[in-house]
Amino acid sequence: MKQLVNELVERGRPLAIVAGHYCVAADLAELSSTGAAEEASFVAGLDVLLASRARGARSRLTVWVNDIGIEAEPRRILKDNKRLPDNYLRIVERHGLDPSCIDLQFESSTRNKASTHVKRLSARTPDLFLRIPSDAEGLVRCIEACGVQQDASKLAYVIAGPAGEPLVVKEGPHPKCNMILATLFDDCAKAAASDTIVTVFNSIYVNRIRLGMFVAGRLLGVRASFTNLYTFDDYACSLGDVGKRHPVTQPQILA
Amino acid sequence: MNAMHPREGALVIDTVPKRCPFVLLGLKKGLLGAEAGQLVAVRTIDPQAVDDIRRYCLASALPFEGSGAVDDGVLFIYVRKSAVSAAAGSP
């Protein structure tokens, strides 16, 4: 992984880093910021950020917060405070890093923006989507914990997926996670003025990331190159490099 | 064999009626409790979980062993715990 990070930072170009994603809802406590894979993701992302900034690049790290599934008032407070969780802050402080180069984005906001993207794209280029009843057979969708029931009265917005499969990007009023992730990637690349996106996610999201990248390119015109790392509890690695896992329990500058 | 009866010897992890991401979280827990080489069967109603778990297995160097026939919307997805595995929860 050290070699990978070296390759990423050697040109001194800004990187858009997405790491440390965590969930707030109580029923997803295993995926909270104190989860081993979540903290490892943040540490690995911070390592990449530090290495990149050491080369003079104005890279940015975005921590994406899943604030879906909580009440409106706690969500409002969470968004108003816009503060890293305590364990992440302690890691940042240990590195003497200015927290202002770390952004927080909230999934509820990204979801709203994703919905707007679909409406805008659909109005501008109606042929971009198949609009078919949500209960049509064979549709590929990410079914989220909050669960949207398939319903013939709802319209599914469908595009051809990576293998030509009918991929649902929005169902009724709800954008699916592939569209939401695509929106996040688009936002992060723009915020960092970067053509290179580095993601570090819990390995359970590997398929979601794959589809999010696809939709980002297909619908939002994201042309950035992606480097995706995954955490397995306290280990991070790239796909195809599982045998060379890099321990991230001890934060360090990798390059 | 149908979806109500998993393969013999499999450690069954029941995630019904939950959906993503609980299915993969259930698999991770199952792998923690399984013996090396044991088959883990995740019981789910989420058809998308088949692809999610297949790709998770690819990422984790875990043997994906297919999925059982759908019965009343319920299916089993099979993963074998490697003797030496890179997946989370491995010894």
Short mmCIF file of C-alpha atoms in Angstrom, two decimals:
data_model
loop_
_atom_site.label_atom_id
_atom_site.label_comp_id
_atom_site.label_asym_id
_atom_site.label_seq_id
_atom_site.Cartn_x
_atom_site.Cartn_y
_atom_site.Cartn_z
CA MET A 1 0.00 0.00 0.00
CA LYS A 2 2.92 2.32 0.66
CA GLN A 3 3.88 1.99 -2.99
CA LEU A 4 0.29 2.75 -3.98
CA VAL A 5 0.25 5.89 -1.86
CA ASN A 6 3.63 6.95 -3.25
CA GLU A 7 2.28 6.59 -6.78
CA LEU A 8 -0.79 8.61 -5.86
CA VAL A 9 1.08 11.52 -4.36
CA GLU A 10 4.24 11.62 -6.46
CA ARG A 11 2.86 14.04 -9.02
CA GLY A 12 1.87 16.49 -6.32
CA ARG A 13 -1.62 16.84 -7.74
CA PRO A 14 -4.58 17.41 -5.43
CA LEU A 15 -6.49 14.33 -4.37
CA ALA A 16 -10.14 14.09 -3.39
CA ILE A 17 -10.10 11.58 -0.56
CA VAL A 18 -13.26 10.02 0.84
CA ALA A 19 -12.67 8.08 4.05
CA GLY A 20 -14.02 7.47 7.52
CA HIS A 21 -17.63 6.98 6.45
CA TYR A 22 -19.75 6.11 9.46
CA CYS A 23 -23.39 5.70 10.48
CA VAL A 24 -25.22 7.57 13.23
CA ALA A 25 -28.44 5.53 13.56
CA ALA A 26 -28.56 3.35 16.68
CA ASP A 27 -29.41 0.18 14.76
CA LEU A 28 -26.24 0.62 12.75
CA ALA A 29 -23.99 1.00 15.79
CA GLU A 30 -21.60 -1.58 14.35
CA LEU A 31 -20.90 0.92 11.58
CA SER A 32 -20.47 3.94 13.87
CA SER A 33 -17.27 5.98 13.94
CA THR A 34 -15.89 3.73 16.67
CA GLY A 35 -16.25 0.63 14.49
CA ALA A 36 -12.84 -0.90 13.76
CA ALA A 37 -13.24 -0.76 9.98
CA GLU A 38 -14.60 2.79 10.12
CA GLU A 39 -11.75 4.14 12.23
CA ALA A 40 -9.24 2.25 10.10
CA SER A 41 -10.79 3.86 7.03
CA PHE A 42 -10.36 7.32 8.54
CA VAL A 43 -6.75 6.62 9.54
CA ALA A 44 -5.89 5.28 6.09
CA GLY A 45 -7.52 8.31 4.44
CA LEU A 46 -5.63 10.61 6.75
CA ASP A 47 -2.39 8.87 5.85
CA VAL A 48 -3.03 9.55 2.18
CA LEU A 49 -3.98 13.16 2.95
CA LEU A 50 -0.82 13.76 4.99
CA ALA A 51 1.40 12.19 2.35
CA SER A 52 -0.21 14.26 -0.35
CA ARG A 53 -0.05 17.54 1.56
CA ALA A 54 3.58 16.82 2.40
CA ARG A 55 4.16 17.03 -1.36
CA GLY A 56 2.48 20.41 -1.43
CA ALA A 57 -0.83 19.29 -2.92
CA ARG A 58 -3.98 20.94 -1.65
CA SER A 59 -5.79 17.64 -1.23
CA ARG A 60 -8.96 17.35 0.79
CA LEU A 61 -10.45 14.60 2.87
CA THR A 62 -14.21 14.17 3.09
CA VAL A 63 -15.81 12.20 5.88
CA TRP A 64 -19.26 11.11 4.77
CA VAL A 65 -21.77 10.76 7.58
CA ASN A 66 -24.78 8.49 7.22
CA ASP A 67 -27.44 10.50 9.05
CA ILE A 68 -30.33 8.60 7.48
CA GLY A 69 -32.63 6.84 9.92
CA ILE A 70 -32.45 9.38 12.73
CA GLU A 71 -35.06 11.91 13.80
CA ALA A 72 -35.15 15.36 12.24
CA GLU A 73 -34.03 17.26 15.34
CA PRO A 74 -30.91 15.19 16.12
CA ARG A 75 -30.08 15.39 12.43
CA ARG A 76 -30.38 19.18 12.46
CA ILE A 77 -28.10 19.40 15.49
CA LEU A 78 -25.59 17.04 13.89
CA LYS A 79 -25.48 19.11 10.74
CA ASP A 80 -25.31 22.43 12.59
CA ASN A 81 -22.39 21.25 14.72
CA LYS A 82 -20.53 19.84 11.72
CA ARG A 83 -17.95 18.30 13.99
CA LEU A 84 -15.81 15.22 13.57
CA PRO A 85 -16.53 12.46 16.08
CA ASP A 86 -14.28 12.49 19.13
CA ASN A 87 -12.16 9.50 18.16
CA TYR A 88 -11.48 11.00 14.72
CA LEU A 89 -10.64 14.38 16.28
CA ARG A 90 -8.12 12.75 18.60
CA ILE A 91 -6.41 11.15 15.60
CA VAL A 92 -6.31 14.49 13.77
CA GLU A 93 -4.89 16.23 16.83
CA ARG A 94 -2.21 13.58 17.24
CA HIS A 95 -1.01 14.48 13.75
CA GLY A 96 -1.13 18.20 14.46
CA LEU A 97 -3.29 18.58 11.40
CA ASP A 98 -5.62 21.51 10.86
CA PRO A 99 -9.13 19.98 10.84
CA SER A 100 -10.21 22.59 8.29
CA CYS A 101 -8.77 20.45 5.47
CA ILE A 102 -11.29 17.78 6.41
CA ASP A 103 -14.86 18.21 5.21
CA LEU A 104 -17.97 16.59 6.58
CA GLN A 105 -20.77 15.72 4.22
CA PHE A 106 -24.08 14.30 5.28
CA GLU A 107 -25.84 11.54 3.46
CA SER A 108 -29.27 13.19 3.79
CA SER A 109 -27.97 16.27 1.97
CA THR A 110 -26.24 14.18 -0.68
CA ARG A 111 -29.47 12.22 -1.15
CA ASN A 112 -31.47 15.41 -1.73
CA LYS A 113 -28.91 16.60 -4.24
CA ALA A 114 -28.93 13.21 -5.98
CA SER A 115 -32.69 13.48 -6.36
CA THR A 116 -32.31 16.92 -7.90
CA HIS A 117 -29.69 15.55 -10.32
CA VAL A 118 -32.09 12.90 -11.57
CA LYS A 119 -34.91 15.41 -12.02
CA ARG A 120 -32.62 17.79 -13.89
CA LEU A 121 -31.13 15.09 -16.10
CA SER A 122 -34.52 13.60 -16.79
CA ALA A 123 -35.95 16.96 -17.82
CA ARG A 124 -32.98 17.79 -20.01
CA THR A 125 -32.42 14.35 -21.56
CA PRO A 126 -35.58 12.27 -21.20
CA ASP A 127 -34.07 9.33 -23.09
CA LEU A 128 -31.33 8.95 -20.51
CA PHE A 129 -33.60 6.84 -18.32
CA LEU A 130 -36.12 4.10 -18.81
CA ARG A 131 -39.06 4.99 -16.62
CA ILE A 132 -40.85 1.81 -15.75
CA PRO A 133 -43.07 0.56 -12.93
CA SER A 134 -41.11 -0.20 -9.83
CA ASP A 135 -42.40 -3.77 -9.62
CA ALA A 136 -41.02 -4.76 -13.05
CA GLU A 137 -39.05 -8.00 -12.93
CA GLY A 138 -35.28 -8.19 -13.11
CA LEU A 139 -34.48 -4.71 -11.88
CA VAL A 140 -31.17 -4.40 -10.07
CA ARG A 141 -31.34 -2.16 -7.08
CA CYS A 142 -29.66 -1.59 -3.81
CA ILE A 143 -32.30 -2.13 -1.17
CA GLU A 144 -31.45 0.04 1.77
CA ALA A 145 -32.22 -0.61 5.39
CA CYS A 146 -34.98 1.96 5.33
CA GLY A 147 -36.57 -0.20 2.63
CA VAL A 148 -38.65 1.02 -0.27
CA GLN A 149 -41.35 -1.44 -1.17
CA GLN A 150 -41.67 -2.28 -4.82
CA ASP A 151 -44.87 -0.74 -6.03
CA ALA A 152 -46.38 -0.63 -9.52
CA SER A 153 -47.60 2.90 -8.89
CA LYS A 154 -44.02 4.10 -8.40
CA LEU A 155 -41.73 4.83 -11.28
CA ALA A 156 -38.25 3.41 -11.32
CA TYR A 157 -35.60 5.41 -13.17
CA VAL A 158 -33.44 2.81 -14.84
CA ILE A 159 -30.18 2.91 -16.79
CA ALA A 160 -28.07 0.14 -18.28
CA GLY A 161 -25.60 -0.93 -15.61
CA PRO A 162 -21.94 -1.94 -16.04
CA ALA A 163 -22.92 -5.28 -17.58
CA GLY A 164 -26.03 -3.95 -19.31
CA GLU A 165 -28.28 -4.91 -16.41
CA PRO A 166 -31.30 -2.69 -15.69
CA LEU A 167 -29.94 -0.63 -12.81
CA VAL A 168 -32.38 1.44 -10.75
CA VAL A 169 -30.96 4.85 -9.85
CA LYS A 170 -34.15 6.31 -8.42
CA GLU A 171 -37.38 4.74 -7.26
CA GLY A 172 -40.38 6.91 -6.59
CA PRO A 173 -38.95 9.94 -4.77
CA HIS A 174 -35.92 8.04 -3.49
CA PRO A 175 -32.54 8.09 -5.26
CA LYS A 176 -30.76 4.78 -4.79
CA CYS A 177 -27.37 4.45 -3.13
CA ASN A 178 -25.54 4.21 -6.47
CA MET A 179 -26.89 7.64 -7.45
CA ILE A 180 -26.18 9.05 -3.99
CA LEU A 181 -22.60 7.82 -4.08
CA ALA A 182 -22.17 9.20 -7.59
CA THR A 183 -23.28 12.58 -6.29
CA LEU A 184 -20.80 12.36 -3.41
CA PHE A 185 -17.93 11.54 -5.76
CA ASP A 186 -18.89 14.40 -8.06
CA ASP A 187 -19.03 16.84 -5.13
CA CYS A 188 -15.71 15.70 -3.68
CA ALA A 189 -13.86 15.90 -6.98
CA LYS A 190 -15.16 19.41 -7.54
CA ALA A 191 -14.38 20.57 -3.97
CA ALA A 192 -10.79 19.37 -4.24
CA ALA A 193 -10.46 20.51 -7.87
CA SER A 194 -9.10 17.05 -8.46
CA ASP A 195 -9.07 14.50 -11.23
CA THR A 196 -8.11 11.74 -8.80
CA ILE A 197 -10.51 10.33 -6.24
CA VAL A 198 -9.25 8.06 -3.49
CA THR A 199 -11.87 6.17 -1.52
CA VAL A 200 -11.32 4.17 1.65
CA PHE A 201 -14.47 2.31 2.70
CA ASN A 202 -15.45 -0.61 4.88
CA SER A 203 -15.17 -3.67 2.65
CA ILE A 204 -18.88 -4.44 3.03
CA TYR A 205 -19.52 -1.55 0.61
CA VAL A 206 -17.41 -2.92 -2.22
CA ASN A 207 -20.34 -3.48 -4.57
CA ARG A 208 -21.95 -0.15 -3.76
CA ILE A 209 -18.74 1.70 -4.58
CA ARG A 210 -18.45 -0.13 -7.89
CA LEU A 211 -21.95 0.94 -8.92
CA GLY A 212 -21.51 4.47 -7.54
CA MET A 213 -18.41 4.97 -9.67
CA PHE A 214 -20.24 3.69 -12.71
CA VAL A 215 -23.19 6.03 -12.22
CA ALA A 216 -20.86 8.95 -11.51
CA GLY A 217 -19.26 8.50 -14.91
CA ARG A 218 -22.42 7.61 -16.79
CA LEU A 219 -24.80 10.25 -15.47
CA LEU A 220 -22.73 12.99 -13.88
CA GLY A 221 -19.79 12.98 -16.27
CA VAL A 222 -17.21 12.37 -13.54
CA ARG A 223 -14.00 11.61 -15.42
CA ALA A 224 -11.72 11.34 -12.41
CA SER A 225 -9.60 8.26 -11.95
CA PHE A 226 -10.48 6.24 -8.86
CA THR A 227 -8.25 4.42 -6.43
CA ASN A 228 -10.35 2.37 -4.05
CA LEU A 229 -9.09 0.97 -0.78
CA TYR A 230 -11.11 -1.20 1.59
CA THR A 231 -10.82 -1.82 5.29
CA PHE A 232 -11.20 -5.20 6.94
CA ASP A 233 -11.50 -4.20 10.56
CA ASP A 234 -8.04 -2.81 11.29
CA TYR A 235 -6.58 -3.52 7.88
CA ALA A 236 -6.73 -1.56 4.64
CA CYS A 237 -5.88 -2.77 1.17
CA SER A 238 -6.76 -2.37 -2.45
CA LEU A 239 -8.72 -5.05 -4.27
CA GLY A 240 -6.46 -7.75 -5.59
CA ASP A 241 -3.99 -6.97 -2.86
CA VAL A 242 -5.70 -8.77 -0.02
CA GLY A 243 -2.61 -10.80 0.76
CA LYS A 244 -0.65 -7.63 1.44
CA ARG A 245 -2.94 -5.96 3.90
CA HIS A 246 -1.62 -2.84 5.51
CA PRO A 247 -2.29 -2.46 9.24
CA VAL A 248 -3.70 0.96 9.99
CA THR A 249 -4.16 0.71 13.73
CA GLN A 250 -1.07 2.86 14.14
CA PRO A 251 -1.51 6.04 12.10
CA GLN A 252 1.59 6.85 10.13
CA ILE A 253 2.74 8.81 7.15
CA LEU A 254 3.05 6.31 4.36
CA ALA A 255 5.05 8.31 1.91
CA MET B 1 -33.10 -28.69 -1.68
CA ASN B 2 -35.13 -25.54 -1.14
CA ALA B 3 -34.54 -22.23 0.56
CA MET B 4 -36.08 -23.42 3.81
CA HIS B 5 -33.41 -26.11 4.14
CA PRO B 6 -29.80 -25.02 3.80
CA ARG B 7 -26.97 -27.32 2.85
CA GLU B 8 -26.02 -29.85 5.49
CA GLY B 9 -23.43 -28.72 8.01
CA ALA B 10 -23.80 -25.05 7.19
CA LEU B 11 -23.84 -22.48 9.95
CA VAL B 12 -27.06 -20.56 9.29
CA ILE B 13 -27.15 -16.82 9.82
CA ASP B 14 -30.70 -15.55 9.63
CA THR B 15 -30.95 -11.93 8.47
CA VAL B 16 -34.66 -12.05 7.54
CA PRO B 17 -36.41 -9.61 7.39
CA LYS B 18 -33.47 -7.20 7.39
CA ARG B 19 -31.83 -5.91 4.27
CA CYS B 20 -28.62 -4.25 3.21
CA PRO B 21 -26.26 -3.62 5.04
CA PHE B 22 -27.41 -6.07 7.70
CA VAL B 23 -26.98 -9.06 5.41
CA LEU B 24 -23.25 -8.48 5.02
CA LEU B 25 -22.90 -7.62 8.68
CA GLY B 26 -24.62 -10.93 9.43
CA LEU B 27 -22.16 -12.75 7.19
CA LYS B 28 -19.22 -11.13 9.00
CA LYS B 29 -20.62 -12.27 12.34
CA GLY B 30 -21.20 -15.73 10.95
CA LEU B 31 -17.60 -15.95 9.79
CA LEU B 32 -16.44 -15.01 13.26
CA GLY B 33 -18.39 -17.89 14.76
CA ALA B 34 -17.58 -20.46 12.08
CA GLU B 35 -14.81 -23.02 12.14
CA ALA B 36 -12.09 -22.80 9.49
CA GLY B 37 -13.41 -24.50 6.38
CA GLN B 38 -17.02 -24.42 7.54
CA LEU B 39 -19.82 -23.35 5.24
CA VAL B 40 -21.82 -20.29 6.32
CA ALA B 41 -25.37 -19.91 4.95
CA VAL B 42 -26.86 -16.44 5.07
CA ARG B 43 -30.66 -16.52 5.00
CA THR B 44 -32.02 -13.38 3.38
CA ILE B 45 -34.91 -11.82 1.50
CA ASP B 46 -32.62 -9.37 -0.29
CA PRO B 47 -31.88 -10.64 -3.82
CA GLN B 48 -29.26 -7.94 -4.33
CA ALA B 49 -27.31 -9.47 -1.45
CA VAL B 50 -26.17 -12.29 -3.75
CA ASP B 51 -24.09 -9.91 -5.84
CA ASP B 52 -23.05 -7.88 -2.79
CA ILE B 53 -21.75 -10.99 -1.03
CA ARG B 54 -20.15 -12.41 -4.16
CA ARG B 55 -18.17 -9.22 -4.63
CA TYR B 56 -17.36 -9.00 -0.93
CA CYS B 57 -15.95 -12.52 -1.16
CA LEU B 58 -13.84 -11.53 -4.15
CA ALA B 59 -12.49 -8.58 -2.21
CA SER B 60 -11.85 -10.70 0.86
CA ALA B 61 -10.38 -13.77 -0.84
CA LEU B 62 -13.23 -15.86 0.57
CA PRO B 63 -14.73 -18.79 -1.34
CA PHE B 64 -18.22 -17.83 -2.53
CA GLU B 65 -20.24 -21.01 -2.84
CA GLY B 66 -23.36 -19.81 -4.61
CA SER B 67 -26.91 -19.23 -3.49
CA GLY B 68 -29.85 -21.53 -2.85
CA ALA B 69 -33.14 -21.59 -4.73
CA VAL B 70 -35.58 -18.85 -3.91
CA ASP B 71 -38.62 -19.94 -1.94
CA ASP B 72 -41.26 -17.40 -0.95
CA GLY B 73 -38.71 -14.68 -1.48
CA VAL B 74 -36.22 -16.26 0.90
CA LEU B 75 -32.85 -17.49 -0.27
CA PHE B 76 -29.60 -18.78 1.15
CA ILE B 77 -26.21 -17.45 0.17
CA TYR B 78 -23.20 -19.66 0.87
CA VAL B 79 -19.69 -18.64 1.83
CA ARG B 80 -16.99 -20.93 3.14
CA LYS B 81 -14.67 -19.71 5.84
CA SER B 82 -11.15 -20.15 4.56
CA ALA B 83 -8.55 -21.95 6.61
CA VAL B 84 -6.52 -18.76 6.41
CA SER B 85 -8.76 -15.90 5.42
CA ALA B 86 -8.22 -12.22 4.82
CA ALA B 87 -11.80 -11.40 5.65
CA ALA B 88 -12.83 -9.39 8.63
CA GLY B 89 -13.48 -11.56 11.59
CA SER B 90 -11.03 -14.21 10.53
CA PRO B 91 -8.72 -15.72 13.06
#
